[in-house]
N, CA, C and O atoms as a DFTB+ gen file, in Angstrom:
684 C
 N C O
     1  1      -3.780     -16.028      54.829
     2  2      -3.562     -14.642      55.170
     3  2      -2.944     -14.602      56.568
     4  3      -3.530     -15.112      57.523
     5  1      -1.755     -13.992      56.685
     6  2      -1.111     -13.932      57.990
     7  2      -1.317     -12.563      58.641
     8  3      -1.957     -11.687      58.059
     9  1      -0.782     -12.383      59.829
    10  2      -1.005     -11.152      60.592
    11  2      -0.456      -9.925      59.876
    12  3      -1.053      -8.852      59.956
    13  1       0.669     -10.061      59.176
    14  2       1.222      -8.924      58.435
    15  2       0.249      -8.469      57.349
    16  3       0.065      -7.273      57.122
    17  1      -0.372      -9.450      56.678
    18  2      -1.372      -9.131      55.660
    19  2      -2.572      -8.437      56.280
    20  3      -3.107      -7.490      55.704
    21  1      -3.002      -8.897      57.451
    22  2      -4.170      -8.312      58.113
    23  2      -3.945      -6.844      58.463
    24  3      -4.870      -6.036      58.390
    25  1      -2.716      -6.501      58.843
    26  2      -2.428      -5.122      59.238
    27  2      -2.449      -4.171      58.045
    28  3      -2.725      -2.982      58.209
    29  1      -2.162      -4.678      56.854
    30  2      -2.088      -3.810      55.675
    31  2      -3.373      -3.806      54.854
    32  3      -3.448      -3.127      53.830
    33  1      -4.374      -4.550      55.287
    34  2      -5.621      -4.613      54.534
    35  2      -6.361      -3.291      54.547
    36  3      -6.325      -2.542      55.524
    37  1      -7.031      -3.025      53.439
    38  2      -7.912      -1.874      53.346
    39  2      -9.317      -2.375      53.652
    40  3      -9.987      -2.929      52.781
    41  1      -9.761      -2.180      54.889
    42  2     -11.057      -2.699      55.299
    43  2     -12.219      -1.913      54.711
    44  3     -13.379      -2.188      55.016
    45  1     -11.910      -0.948      53.877
    46  2     -12.969      -0.178      53.246
    47  2     -13.376      -0.806      51.914
    48  3     -14.365      -0.397      51.306
    49  1     -12.614      -1.795      51.469
    50  2     -12.850      -2.408      50.165
    51  2     -12.976      -3.923      50.342
    52  3     -12.020      -4.587      50.744
    53  1     -14.153      -4.463      50.042
    54  2     -14.395      -5.899      50.223
    55  2     -13.439      -6.732      49.369
    56  3     -13.050      -7.826      49.778
    57  1     -13.057      -6.238      48.199
    58  2     -12.148      -6.998      47.339
    59  2     -10.754      -7.157      47.948
    60  3     -10.025      -8.086      47.601
    61  1     -10.387      -6.261      48.845
    62  2      -9.065      -6.391      49.466
    63  2      -9.055      -7.404      50.603
    64  3      -7.988      -7.870      51.004
    65  1     -10.228      -7.752      51.128
    66  2     -10.276      -8.739      52.209
    67  2     -10.858     -10.076      51.769
    68  3     -10.629     -11.095      52.421
    69  1     -11.594     -10.081      50.692
    70  2     -12.235     -11.306      50.208
    71  2     -11.727     -11.610      48.806
    72  3     -12.131     -10.968      47.836
    73  1     -10.840     -12.590      48.706
    74  2     -10.174     -12.868      47.428
    75  2     -10.443     -14.259      46.868
    76  3     -10.120     -14.527      45.711
    77  1     -11.023     -15.140      47.658
    78  2     -11.181     -16.536      47.247
    79  2     -11.960     -16.679      45.950
    80  3     -11.536     -17.411      45.056
    81  1     -13.097     -15.990      45.831
    82  2     -13.958     -16.169      44.666
    83  2     -13.316     -15.687      43.369
    84  3     -13.774     -16.043      42.283
    85  1     -12.283     -14.897      43.469
    86  2     -11.606     -14.407      42.278
    87  2     -10.380     -15.246      41.926
    88  3      -9.689     -14.970      40.946
    89  1     -10.115     -16.282      42.740
    90  2      -8.944     -17.115      42.478
    91  2      -9.254     -18.158      41.398
    92  3     -10.385     -18.628      41.276
    93  1      -8.244     -18.503      40.632
    94  2      -8.396     -19.497      39.577
    95  2      -8.704     -20.870      40.165
    96  3      -9.493     -21.624      39.595
    97  1      -8.093     -21.200      41.290
    98  2      -8.334     -22.488      41.951
    99  2      -9.811     -22.638      42.312
   100  3     -10.405     -23.689      42.073
   101  1     -10.402     -21.597      42.885
   102  2     -11.825     -21.610      43.238
   103  2     -12.671     -21.823      41.982
   104  3     -13.570     -22.663      41.967
   105  1     -12.379     -21.063      40.941
   106  2     -13.151     -21.163      39.694
   107  2     -13.036     -22.564      39.091
   108  3     -14.033     -23.128      38.641
   109  1     -11.839     -23.119      39.082
   110  2     -11.633     -24.451      38.503
   111  2     -12.397     -25.531      39.278
   112  3     -13.087     -26.358      38.682
   113  1     -12.272     -25.518      40.588
   114  2     -12.941     -26.544      41.403
   115  2     -14.448     -26.407      41.295
   116  3     -15.149     -27.407      41.136
   117  1     -14.962     -25.174      41.379
   118  2     -16.416     -24.968      41.300
   119  2     -16.953     -25.397      39.935
   120  3     -18.051     -25.946      39.844
   121  1     -16.185     -25.149      38.876
   122  2     -16.619     -25.576      37.537
   123  2     -16.702     -27.103      37.476
   124  3     -17.662     -27.649      36.933
   125  1     -15.708     -27.788      38.028
   126  2     -15.728     -29.247      38.038
   127  2     -16.894     -29.782      38.866
   128  3     -17.537     -30.758      38.480
   129  1     -17.161     -29.151      39.992
   130  2     -18.278     -29.568      40.850
   131  2     -19.602     -29.387      40.112
   132  3     -20.446     -30.282      40.113
   133  1     -19.778     -28.225      39.483
   134  2     -21.023     -27.963      38.751
   135  2     -21.200     -28.940      37.598
   136  3     -22.302     -29.441      37.372
   137  1     -20.128     -29.214      36.870
   138  2     -20.206     -30.184      35.779
   139  2     -20.553     -31.573      36.309
   140  3     -21.354     -32.297      35.716
   141  1     -19.941     -31.929      37.426
   142  2     -20.198     -33.241      38.014
   143  2     -21.641     -33.361      38.476
   144  3     -22.262     -34.409      38.296
   145  1     -22.177     -32.316      39.064
   146  2     -23.558     -32.359      39.533
   147  2     -24.553     -32.411      38.374
   148  3     -25.609     -33.033      38.478
   149  1     -24.203     -31.750      37.270
   150  2     -25.083     -31.760      36.099
   151  2     -25.008     -33.076      35.334
   152  3     -26.035     -33.669      35.003
   153  1     -23.797     -33.527      35.057
   154  2     -23.601     -34.691      34.181
   155  2     -23.404     -35.992      34.935
   156  3     -23.520     -37.077      34.366
   157  1     -23.104     -35.876      36.227
   158  2     -22.823     -37.041      37.056
   159  2     -21.634     -37.846      36.518
   160  3     -21.575     -39.065      36.678
   161  1     -20.706     -37.157      35.890
   162  2     -19.496     -37.799      35.385
   163  2     -18.291     -37.012      35.891
   164  3     -18.201     -35.800      35.695
   165  1     -17.384     -37.703      36.532
   166  2     -16.181     -37.054      37.036
   167  2     -15.003     -37.982      36.815
   168  3     -15.028     -39.148      37.209
   169  1     -13.987     -37.455      36.189
   170  2     -12.730     -38.167      36.099
   171  2     -11.888     -37.706      37.277
   172  3     -11.951     -36.539      37.662
   173  1     -11.126     -38.577      37.834
   174  2     -10.272     -38.248      38.969
   175  2     -11.089     -37.698      40.142
   176  3     -10.742     -36.669      40.721
   177  1     -12.177     -38.393      40.484
   178  2     -13.053     -37.885      41.533
   179  2     -12.377     -37.836      42.893
   180  3     -12.720     -36.991      43.720
   181  1     -11.419     -38.732      43.140
   182  2     -10.738     -38.714      44.439
   183  2      -9.981     -37.404      44.629
   184  3     -10.015     -36.812      45.708
   185  1      -9.301     -36.955      43.581
   186  2      -8.589     -35.675      43.667
   187  2      -9.578     -34.532      43.836
   188  3      -9.324     -33.598      44.596
   189  1     -10.700     -34.598      43.135
   190  2     -11.706     -33.545      43.257
   191  2     -12.291     -33.502      44.669
   192  3     -12.549     -32.422      45.201
   193  1     -12.498     -34.659      45.272
   194  2     -13.010     -34.680      46.645
   195  2     -11.990     -34.048      47.595
   196  3     -12.366     -33.296      48.494
   197  1     -10.719     -34.345      47.404
   198  2      -9.678     -33.722      48.228
   199  2      -9.644     -32.212      48.005
   200  3      -9.529     -31.438      48.955
   201  1      -9.746     -31.800      46.735
   202  2      -9.786     -30.371      46.421
   203  2     -11.012     -29.715      47.060
   204  3     -10.927     -28.606      47.587
   205  1     -12.139     -30.403      47.009
   206  2     -13.373     -29.880      47.610
   207  2     -13.233     -29.733      49.115
   208  3     -13.711     -28.761      49.701
   209  1     -12.586     -30.688      49.726
   210  2     -12.383     -30.633      51.170
   211  2     -11.595     -29.383      51.559
   212  3     -11.963     -28.677      52.498
   213  1     -10.527     -29.119      50.843
   214  2      -9.727     -27.919      51.129
   215  2     -10.510     -26.659      50.775
   216  3     -10.431     -25.655      51.483
   217  1     -11.261     -26.713      49.685
   218  2     -12.049     -25.546      49.294
   219  2     -13.115     -25.225      50.337
   220  3     -13.391     -24.054      50.597
   221  1     -13.716     -26.250      50.936
   222  2     -14.707     -26.013      51.991
   223  2     -14.091     -25.269      53.178
   224  3     -14.717     -24.375      53.747
   225  1     -12.887     -25.633      53.540
   226  2     -12.180     -24.928      54.614
   227  2     -11.941     -23.476      54.203
   228  3     -12.152     -22.556      54.993
   229  1     -11.501     -23.283      52.966
   230  2     -11.235     -21.931      52.471
   231  2     -12.514     -21.096      52.414
   232  3     -12.501     -19.911      52.747
   233  1     -13.612     -21.712      51.993
   234  2     -14.893     -20.995      51.928
   235  2     -15.332     -20.581      53.330
   236  3     -15.749     -19.442      53.538
   237  1     -15.240     -21.499      54.290
   238  2     -15.606     -21.158      55.670
   239  2     -14.765     -20.003      56.193
   240  3     -15.286     -19.086      56.828
   241  1     -13.470     -20.049      55.928
   242  2     -12.578     -18.966      56.367
   243  2     -12.948     -17.649      55.689
   244  3     -12.932     -16.592      56.321
   245  1     -13.274     -17.717      54.423
   246  2     -13.643     -16.514      53.670
   247  2     -14.965     -15.938      54.186
   248  3     -15.121     -14.719      54.267
   249  1     -15.905     -16.801      54.530
   250  2     -17.172     -16.328      55.101
   251  2     -16.907     -15.581      56.407
   252  3     -17.531     -14.553      56.671
   253  1     -15.994     -16.087      57.217
   254  2     -15.644     -15.408      58.471
   255  2     -15.040     -14.033      58.178
   256  3     -15.373     -13.054      58.846
   257  1     -14.169     -13.959      57.199
   258  2     -13.537     -12.683      56.833
   259  2     -14.591     -11.682      56.357
   260  3     -14.590     -10.525      56.778
   261  1     -15.482     -12.130      55.483
   262  2     -16.523     -11.246      54.958
   263  2     -17.494     -10.850      56.073
   264  3     -17.923      -9.698      56.146
   265  1     -17.833     -11.798      56.930
   266  2     -18.708     -11.521      58.072
   267  2     -18.101     -10.432      58.952
   268  3     -18.806      -9.519      59.383
   269  1     -16.808     -10.523      59.221
   270  2     -16.131      -9.499      60.025
   271  2     -16.171      -8.137      59.337
   272  3     -16.365      -7.113      59.992
   273  1     -15.989      -8.126      58.029
   274  2     -16.074      -6.886      57.249
   275  2     -17.460      -6.263      57.418
   276  3     -17.586      -5.064      57.668
   277  1     -18.499      -7.094      57.279
   278  2     -19.878      -6.611      57.398
   279  2     -20.133      -6.087      58.804
   280  3     -20.701      -5.007      58.972
   281  1     -19.722      -6.837      59.804
   282  2     -19.921      -6.398      61.200
   283  2     -19.246      -5.063      61.455
   284  3     -19.816      -4.188      62.107
   285  1     -18.018      -4.903      60.938
   286  2     -17.294      -3.650      61.138
   287  2     -18.044      -2.470      60.519
   288  3     -18.067      -1.378      61.086
   289  1     -18.645      -2.691      59.373
   290  2     -19.399      -1.624      58.697
   291  2     -20.743      -1.382      59.375
   292  3     -21.130      -0.236      59.602
   293  1     -21.459      -2.471      59.700
   294  2     -22.834      -2.353      60.178
   295  2     -22.925      -1.946      61.650
   296  3     -23.982      -1.537      62.130
   297  1     -21.811      -2.064      62.350
   298  2     -21.757      -1.703      63.765
   299  2     -22.202      -0.254      63.992
   300  3     -22.765       0.063      65.040
   301  1     -21.953       0.618      63.021
   302  2     -22.350       2.025      63.139
   303  2     -23.864       2.169      63.194
   304  3     -24.388       3.093      63.817
   305  1     -24.562       1.249      62.537
   306  2     -26.020       1.324      62.479
   307  2     -26.672       0.562      63.631
   308  3     -27.586       1.070      64.281
   309  1     -26.196      -0.662      63.882
   310  2     -26.885      -1.530      64.845
   311  2     -25.845      -2.422      65.521
   312  3     -25.724      -3.610      65.222
   313  1     -25.106      -1.818      66.432
   314  2     -23.988      -2.496      67.085
   315  2     -24.417      -3.766      67.817
   316  3     -23.683      -4.754      67.820
   317  1     -25.575      -3.749      68.424
   318  2     -26.024      -4.880      69.244
   319  2     -26.362      -6.122      68.417
   320  3     -26.411      -7.228      68.956
   321  1     -26.593      -5.951      67.131
   322  2     -27.016      -7.078      66.295
   323  2     -26.014      -8.227      66.335
   324  3     -26.407      -9.393      66.361
   325  1     -24.737      -7.909      66.340
   326  2     -23.726      -8.969      66.324
   327  2     -23.754      -9.828      67.587
   328  3     -23.354     -10.992      67.552
   329  1     -24.223      -9.264      68.699
   330  2     -24.321     -10.068      69.925
   331  2     -25.635     -10.842      69.978
   332  3     -25.788     -11.742      70.804
   333  1     -26.576     -10.505      69.114
   334  2     -27.868     -11.191      69.086
   335  2     -27.916     -12.317      68.051
   336  3     -28.487     -13.379      68.301
   337  1     -27.319     -12.075      66.905
   338  2     -27.338     -13.050      65.807
   339  2     -25.905     -13.534      65.612
   340  3     -25.073     -12.824      65.049
   341  1     -25.628     -14.735      66.077
   342  2     -24.254     -15.234      66.129
   343  2     -23.797     -15.911      64.844
   344  3     -22.635     -15.779      64.460
   345  1     -24.680     -16.627      64.179
   346  2     -24.281     -17.365      62.983
   347  2     -24.012     -16.383      61.844
   348  3     -24.868     -15.554      61.531
   349  1     -22.839     -16.464      61.223
   350  2     -22.476     -15.489      60.188
   351  2     -23.500     -15.345      59.058
   352  3     -23.820     -14.224      58.664
   353  1     -24.013     -16.444      58.539
   354  2     -24.945     -16.343      57.409
   355  2     -26.286     -15.783      57.863
   356  3     -26.908     -15.017      57.127
   357  1     -26.742     -16.144      59.047
   358  2     -27.965     -15.540      59.584
   359  2     -27.769     -14.036      59.757
   360  3     -28.648     -13.247      59.412
   361  1     -26.627     -13.647      60.287
   362  2     -26.310     -12.232      60.482
   363  2     -26.344     -11.493      59.134
   364  3     -26.930     -10.417      59.018
   365  1     -25.717     -12.083      58.141
   366  2     -25.663     -11.486      56.804
   367  2     -27.074     -11.296      56.241
   368  3     -27.393     -10.235      55.705
   369  1     -27.906     -12.312      56.362
   370  2     -29.277     -12.222      55.837
   371  2     -30.075     -11.122      56.552
   372  3     -30.831     -10.381      55.924
   373  1     -29.894     -11.033      57.860
   374  2     -30.609     -10.012      58.630
   375  2     -30.127      -8.613      58.231
   376  3     -30.940      -7.714      58.020
   377  1     -28.826      -8.432      58.131
   378  2     -28.276      -7.132      57.725
   379  2     -28.804      -6.744      56.346
   380  3     -29.218      -5.605      56.128
   381  1     -28.786      -7.685      55.435
   382  2     -29.263      -7.386      54.077
   383  2     -30.745      -7.007      54.095
   384  3     -31.160      -6.091      53.385
   385  1     -31.529      -7.696      54.890
   386  2     -32.966      -7.425      54.955
   387  2     -33.242      -6.068      55.618
   388  3     -34.085      -5.308      55.143
   389  1     -32.534      -5.765      56.714
   390  2     -32.759      -4.505      57.419
   391  2     -32.239      -3.328      56.597
   392  3     -32.885      -2.284      56.503
   393  1     -31.058      -3.516      56.004
   394  2     -30.470      -2.417      55.241
   395  2     -30.295      -1.193      56.117
   396  3     -29.685      -1.264      57.184
   397  1     -30.828      -0.074      55.667
   398  2     -30.692       1.183      56.401
   399  2     -31.976       1.587      57.116
   400  3     -32.080       2.699      57.635
   401  1     -32.949       0.686      57.142
   402  2     -34.230       0.995      57.783
   403  2     -34.021       1.195      59.280
   404  3     -33.411       0.358      59.947
   405  1     -34.525       2.295      59.797
   406  2     -34.388       2.590      61.225
   407  2     -35.552       2.026      62.034
   408  3     -35.404       1.766      63.228
   409  1     -36.701       1.835      61.402
   410  2     -37.886       1.316      62.081
   411  2     -38.050      -0.165      61.711
   412  3     -38.565      -0.495      60.643
   413  1     -37.607      -1.036      62.601
   414  2     -37.643      -2.469      62.305
   415  2     -39.049      -3.047      62.254
   416  3     -39.227      -4.183      61.814
   417  1     -40.051      -2.294      62.693
   418  2     -41.421      -2.787      62.545
   419  2     -41.817      -2.818      61.076
   420  3     -42.803      -3.457      60.708
   421  1     -41.048      -2.127      60.235
   422  2     -41.303      -2.113      58.790
   423  2     -40.525      -3.206      58.050
   424  3     -40.669      -3.359      56.837
   425  1     -39.707      -3.960      58.778
   426  2     -38.853      -4.989      58.174
   427  2     -39.372      -6.369      58.567
   428  3     -39.546      -6.661      59.750
   429  1     -39.614      -7.209      57.574
   430  2     -40.094      -8.566      57.820
   431  2     -38.897      -9.511      57.966
   432  3     -38.223      -9.835      56.988
   433  1     -38.652      -9.939      59.183
   434  2     -37.550     -10.871      59.441
   435  2     -38.030     -12.315      59.520
   436  3     -37.257     -13.224      59.826
   437  1     -39.318     -12.514      59.239
   438  2     -39.909     -13.862      59.250
   439  2     -39.136     -14.759      58.284
   440  3     -38.838     -14.365      57.156
   441  1     -38.825     -15.944      58.734
   442  2     -38.098     -16.891      57.900
   443  2     -36.585     -16.775      58.027
   444  3     -35.856     -17.679      57.621
   445  1     -36.112     -15.667      58.589
   446  2     -34.675     -15.499      58.783
   447  2     -34.241     -15.906      60.186
   448  3     -33.150     -16.437      60.392
   449  1     -35.121     -15.644      61.137
   450  2     -34.823     -15.916      62.536
   451  2     -36.055     -16.518      63.202
   452  3     -37.173     -16.329      62.724
   453  1     -35.858     -17.239      64.299
   454  2     -37.017     -17.714      65.069
   455  2     -37.809     -16.516      65.613
   456  3     -37.251     -15.440      65.826
   457  1     -39.099     -16.714      65.834
   458  2     -39.987     -15.635      66.287
   459  2     -39.481     -14.933      67.543
   460  3     -39.524     -13.705      67.624
   461  1     -39.008     -15.692      68.515
   462  2     -38.513     -15.091      69.752
   463  2     -37.314     -14.192      69.481
   464  3     -37.176     -13.128      70.084
   465  1     -36.455     -14.623      68.576
   466  2     -35.268     -13.823      68.252
   467  2     -35.669     -12.564      67.482
   468  3     -35.061     -11.509      67.660
   469  1     -36.682     -12.670      66.634
   470  2     -37.176     -11.485      65.914
   471  2     -37.643     -10.439      66.918
   472  3     -37.375      -9.249      66.756
   473  1     -38.339     -10.886      67.948
   474  2     -38.823      -9.972      68.988
   475  2     -37.650      -9.295      69.692
   476  3     -37.668      -8.083      69.904
   477  1     -36.640     -10.069      70.051
   478  2     -35.473      -9.515      70.742
   479  2     -34.750      -8.505      69.851
   480  3     -34.368      -7.428      70.309
   481  1     -34.566      -8.855      68.586
   482  2     -33.889      -7.952      67.649
   483  2     -34.689      -6.665      67.489
   484  3     -34.122      -5.573      67.502
   485  1     -35.989      -6.790      67.339
   486  2     -36.848      -5.608      67.150
   487  2     -36.824      -4.692      68.363
   488  3     -36.689      -3.477      68.223
   489  1     -36.952      -5.267      69.547
   490  2     -36.934      -4.460      70.775
   491  2     -35.573      -3.790      70.943
   492  3     -35.495      -2.608      71.276
   493  1     -34.513      -4.540      70.713
   494  2     -33.164      -3.977      70.844
   495  2     -32.951      -2.864      69.830
   496  3     -32.369      -1.828      70.155
   497  1     -33.419      -3.072      68.605
   498  2     -33.259      -2.047      67.567
   499  2     -33.991      -0.762      67.936
   500  3     -33.540       0.333      67.599
   501  1     -35.113      -0.895      68.626
   502  2     -35.889       0.301      68.983
   503  2     -35.186       1.148      70.044
   504  3     -35.506       2.324      70.218
   505  1     -34.236       0.550      70.747
   506  2     -33.526       1.297      71.791
   507  2     -32.084       1.604      71.424
   508  3     -31.373       2.220      72.217
   509  1     -31.636       1.198      70.258
   510  2     -30.244       1.411      69.861
   511  2     -30.003       2.871      69.498
   512  3     -30.924       3.596      69.121
   513  1     -28.775       3.274      69.619
   514  2     -28.403       4.645      69.272
   515  2     -27.688       4.687      67.934
   516  3     -26.935       5.623      67.660
   517  1     -27.913       3.694      67.106
   518  2     -27.263       3.638      65.810
   519  2     -27.771       4.708      64.854
   520  3     -28.820       5.317      65.067
   521  1     -27.011       4.914      63.814
   522  2     -27.347       5.892      62.787
   523  2     -27.435       5.205      61.437
   524  3     -26.873       4.129      61.229
   525  1     -28.150       5.845      60.525
   526  2     -28.158       5.309      59.172
   527  2     -26.737       5.344      58.623
   528  3     -25.954       6.245      58.924
   529  1     -26.431       4.345      57.817
   530  2     -25.116       4.303      57.186
   531  2     -25.095       5.253      55.998
   532  3     -26.108       5.419      55.319
   533  1     -23.947       5.880      55.742
   534  2     -23.822       6.651      54.505
   535  2     -24.051       5.714      53.319
   536  3     -23.763       4.520      53.403
   537  1     -24.561       6.246      52.234
   538  2     -24.938       5.427      51.083
   539  2     -23.784       4.547      50.597
   540  3     -23.992       3.371      50.300
   541  1     -22.577       5.097      50.514
   542  2     -21.442       4.310      50.024
   543  2     -21.107       3.158      50.968
   544  3     -20.749       2.073      50.509
   545  1     -21.215       3.375      52.269
   546  2     -20.943       2.324      53.250
   547  2     -22.035       1.259      53.172
   548  3     -21.747       0.064      53.240
   549  1     -23.279       1.689      53.029
   550  2     -24.377       0.735      52.894
   551  2     -24.187      -0.131      51.652
   552  3     -24.379      -1.346      51.711
   553  1     -23.815       0.475      50.537
   554  2     -23.607      -0.287      49.304
   555  2     -22.485      -1.311      49.462
   556  3     -22.608      -2.445      48.999
   557  1     -21.397      -0.917      50.111
   558  2     -20.288      -1.847      50.358
   559  2     -20.732      -2.984      51.272
   560  3     -20.332      -4.135      51.093
   561  1     -21.555      -2.646      52.243
   562  2     -22.044      -3.654      53.186
   563  2     -22.960      -4.643      52.486
   564  3     -22.837      -5.851      52.689
   565  1     -23.873      -4.150      51.669
   566  2     -24.792      -5.029      50.939
   567  2     -24.023      -5.872      49.925
   568  3     -24.339      -7.047      49.738
   569  1     -23.024      -5.293      49.273
   570  2     -22.177      -6.050      48.350
   571  2     -21.474      -7.186      49.095
   572  3     -21.383      -8.303      48.585
   573  1     -20.984      -6.903      50.285
   574  2     -20.329      -7.928      51.094
   575  2     -21.332      -8.997      51.520
   576  3     -20.995     -10.180      51.575
   577  1     -22.564      -8.586      51.822
   578  2     -23.615      -9.565      52.156
   579  2     -23.850     -10.506      50.976
   580  3     -23.951     -11.721      51.148
   581  1     -23.936      -9.933      49.782
   582  2     -24.139     -10.760      48.585
   583  2     -22.974     -11.726      48.396
   584  3     -23.172     -12.878      48.011
   585  1     -21.782     -11.259      48.663
   586  2     -20.601     -12.113      48.524
   587  2     -20.661     -13.264      49.526
   588  3     -20.379     -14.408      49.168
   589  1     -21.018     -12.980      50.754
   590  2     -21.120     -14.029      51.777
   591  2     -22.196     -15.046      51.393
   592  3     -22.004     -16.250      51.568
   593  1     -23.315     -14.571      50.877
   594  2     -24.391     -15.483      50.463
   595  2     -23.971     -16.323      49.270
   596  3     -24.335     -17.495      49.181
   597  1     -23.208     -15.739      48.349
   598  2     -22.671     -16.508      47.220
   599  2     -21.706     -17.585      47.714
   600  3     -21.725     -18.715      47.228
   601  1     -20.868     -17.229      48.676
   602  2     -19.950     -18.212      49.259
   603  2     -20.718     -19.338      49.936
   604  3     -20.345     -20.506      49.818
   605  1     -21.782     -18.995      50.640
   606  2     -22.595     -20.011      51.302
   607  2     -23.252     -20.925      50.270
   608  3     -23.342     -22.135      50.473
   609  1     -23.702     -20.349      49.183
   610  2     -24.297     -21.144      48.103
   611  2     -23.259     -22.090      47.494
   612  3     -23.553     -23.254      47.223
   613  1     -22.063     -21.586      47.287
   614  2     -20.981     -22.426      46.756
   615  2     -20.647     -23.546      47.748
   616  3     -20.409     -24.685      47.345
   617  1     -20.631     -23.222      49.030
   618  2     -20.366     -24.225      50.064
   619  2     -21.401     -25.344      49.992
   620  3     -21.061     -26.525      50.059
   621  1     -22.658     -24.960      49.854
   622  2     -23.731     -25.956      49.767
   623  2     -23.593     -26.809      48.510
   624  3     -23.846     -28.013      48.548
   625  1     -23.196     -26.200      47.406
   626  2     -23.024     -26.934      46.157
   627  2     -21.899     -27.961      46.292
   628  3     -22.039     -29.099      45.845
   629  1     -20.792     -27.562      46.903
   630  2     -19.669     -28.479      47.111
   631  2     -20.093     -29.615      48.046
   632  3     -19.766     -30.777      47.806
   633  1     -20.815     -29.276      49.102
   634  2     -21.301     -30.313      50.021
   635  2     -22.273     -31.268      49.317
   636  3     -22.238     -32.473      49.562
   637  1     -23.137     -30.740      48.448
   638  2     -24.043     -31.601      47.675
   639  2     -23.259     -32.591      46.825
   640  3     -23.596     -33.772      46.750
   641  1     -22.202     -32.086      46.184
   642  2     -21.372     -32.961      45.353
   643  2     -20.729     -34.053      46.198
   644  3     -20.799     -35.230      45.845
   645  1     -20.108     -33.678      47.302
   646  2     -19.427     -34.656      48.161
   647  2     -20.440     -35.659      48.709
   648  3     -20.170     -36.860      48.740
   649  1     -21.612     -35.170      49.145
   650  2     -22.660     -36.067      49.638
   651  2     -23.099     -37.049      48.563
   652  3     -23.301     -38.233      48.835
   653  1     -23.243     -36.554      47.350
   654  2     -23.680     -37.412      46.250
   655  2     -22.638     -38.504      45.974
   656  3     -22.986     -39.659      45.732
   657  1     -21.387     -38.128      46.015
   658  2     -20.329     -39.113      45.777
   659  2     -20.354     -40.168      46.874
   660  3     -20.215     -41.360      46.598
   661  1     -20.530     -39.738      48.104
   662  2     -20.516     -40.670      49.218
   663  2     -21.789     -41.510      49.259
   664  3     -21.723     -42.733      49.388
   665  1     -22.940     -40.863      49.150
   666  2     -24.220     -41.548      49.276
   667  2     -24.565     -42.345      48.010
   668  3     -24.911     -43.525      48.072
   669  1     -24.463     -41.683      46.894
   670  2     -24.861     -42.322      45.625
   671  2     -23.832     -43.336      45.150
   672  3     -24.178     -44.357      44.556
   673  1     -22.555     -43.043      45.419
   674  2     -21.483     -43.908      44.985
   675  2     -21.613     -44.228      43.504
   676  3     -21.380     -45.360      43.081
   677  1     -21.992     -43.210      42.711
   678  2     -22.194     -43.413      41.280
   679  2     -20.977     -43.027      40.465
   680  3     -20.964     -43.171      39.242
   681  1     -19.967     -42.541      41.138
   682  2     -18.789     -42.073      40.370
   683  2     -17.743     -43.137      40.297
   684  3     -16.690     -42.928      39.696
C-alpha cells in the first residue's frame, strides 16, 4: 500500500484498510500451514517456508494497519490508552475488554497487562475526558479488534510451523 492508496482509504470501514485476510495468497498459504501442522507432511517445504516468511511480514504490517484503525476510532473514548499500552496486540485486547465501559473498576484487565500497568490505566481512565463511542463506531472497533486477534493467531500458527520445520526437521 503506497501513500496514494493511504490518502484514498475510507478509514470508516475496516475492510478498506485491512485486506490481507481476504487475499487468495493468504488463504492458500494458511491452508498449507494448517495441513502441514495437522499431517506433518509438506511437499515443497522450502517454498512454503519462503512464502511463510513473506506472509509473516505481511501479517505484521496488517496488524499495524488494523491497530492504527482501532486507535483512530478508540481515541474518542480513551485517548491516553495508546500512550500507555504500546504493543498493538496488548492494546487490542485491552480495547476489546474495556469496550464502552466508562468505569474501569468494573473491567477486569487481569491477565492482559501487568498489575502496575492496570493501576496506571485505571487511574488515567478515571481522569480522562473521553466519551462513549456511538454503537456503530464501537461495533467497527470491536470487529477490527477481532481481526487483529485473528491475524495474531495466524502469525503464531505460521511461526509454529516454521519452528517445527527448523526444530523437528521432520519434513
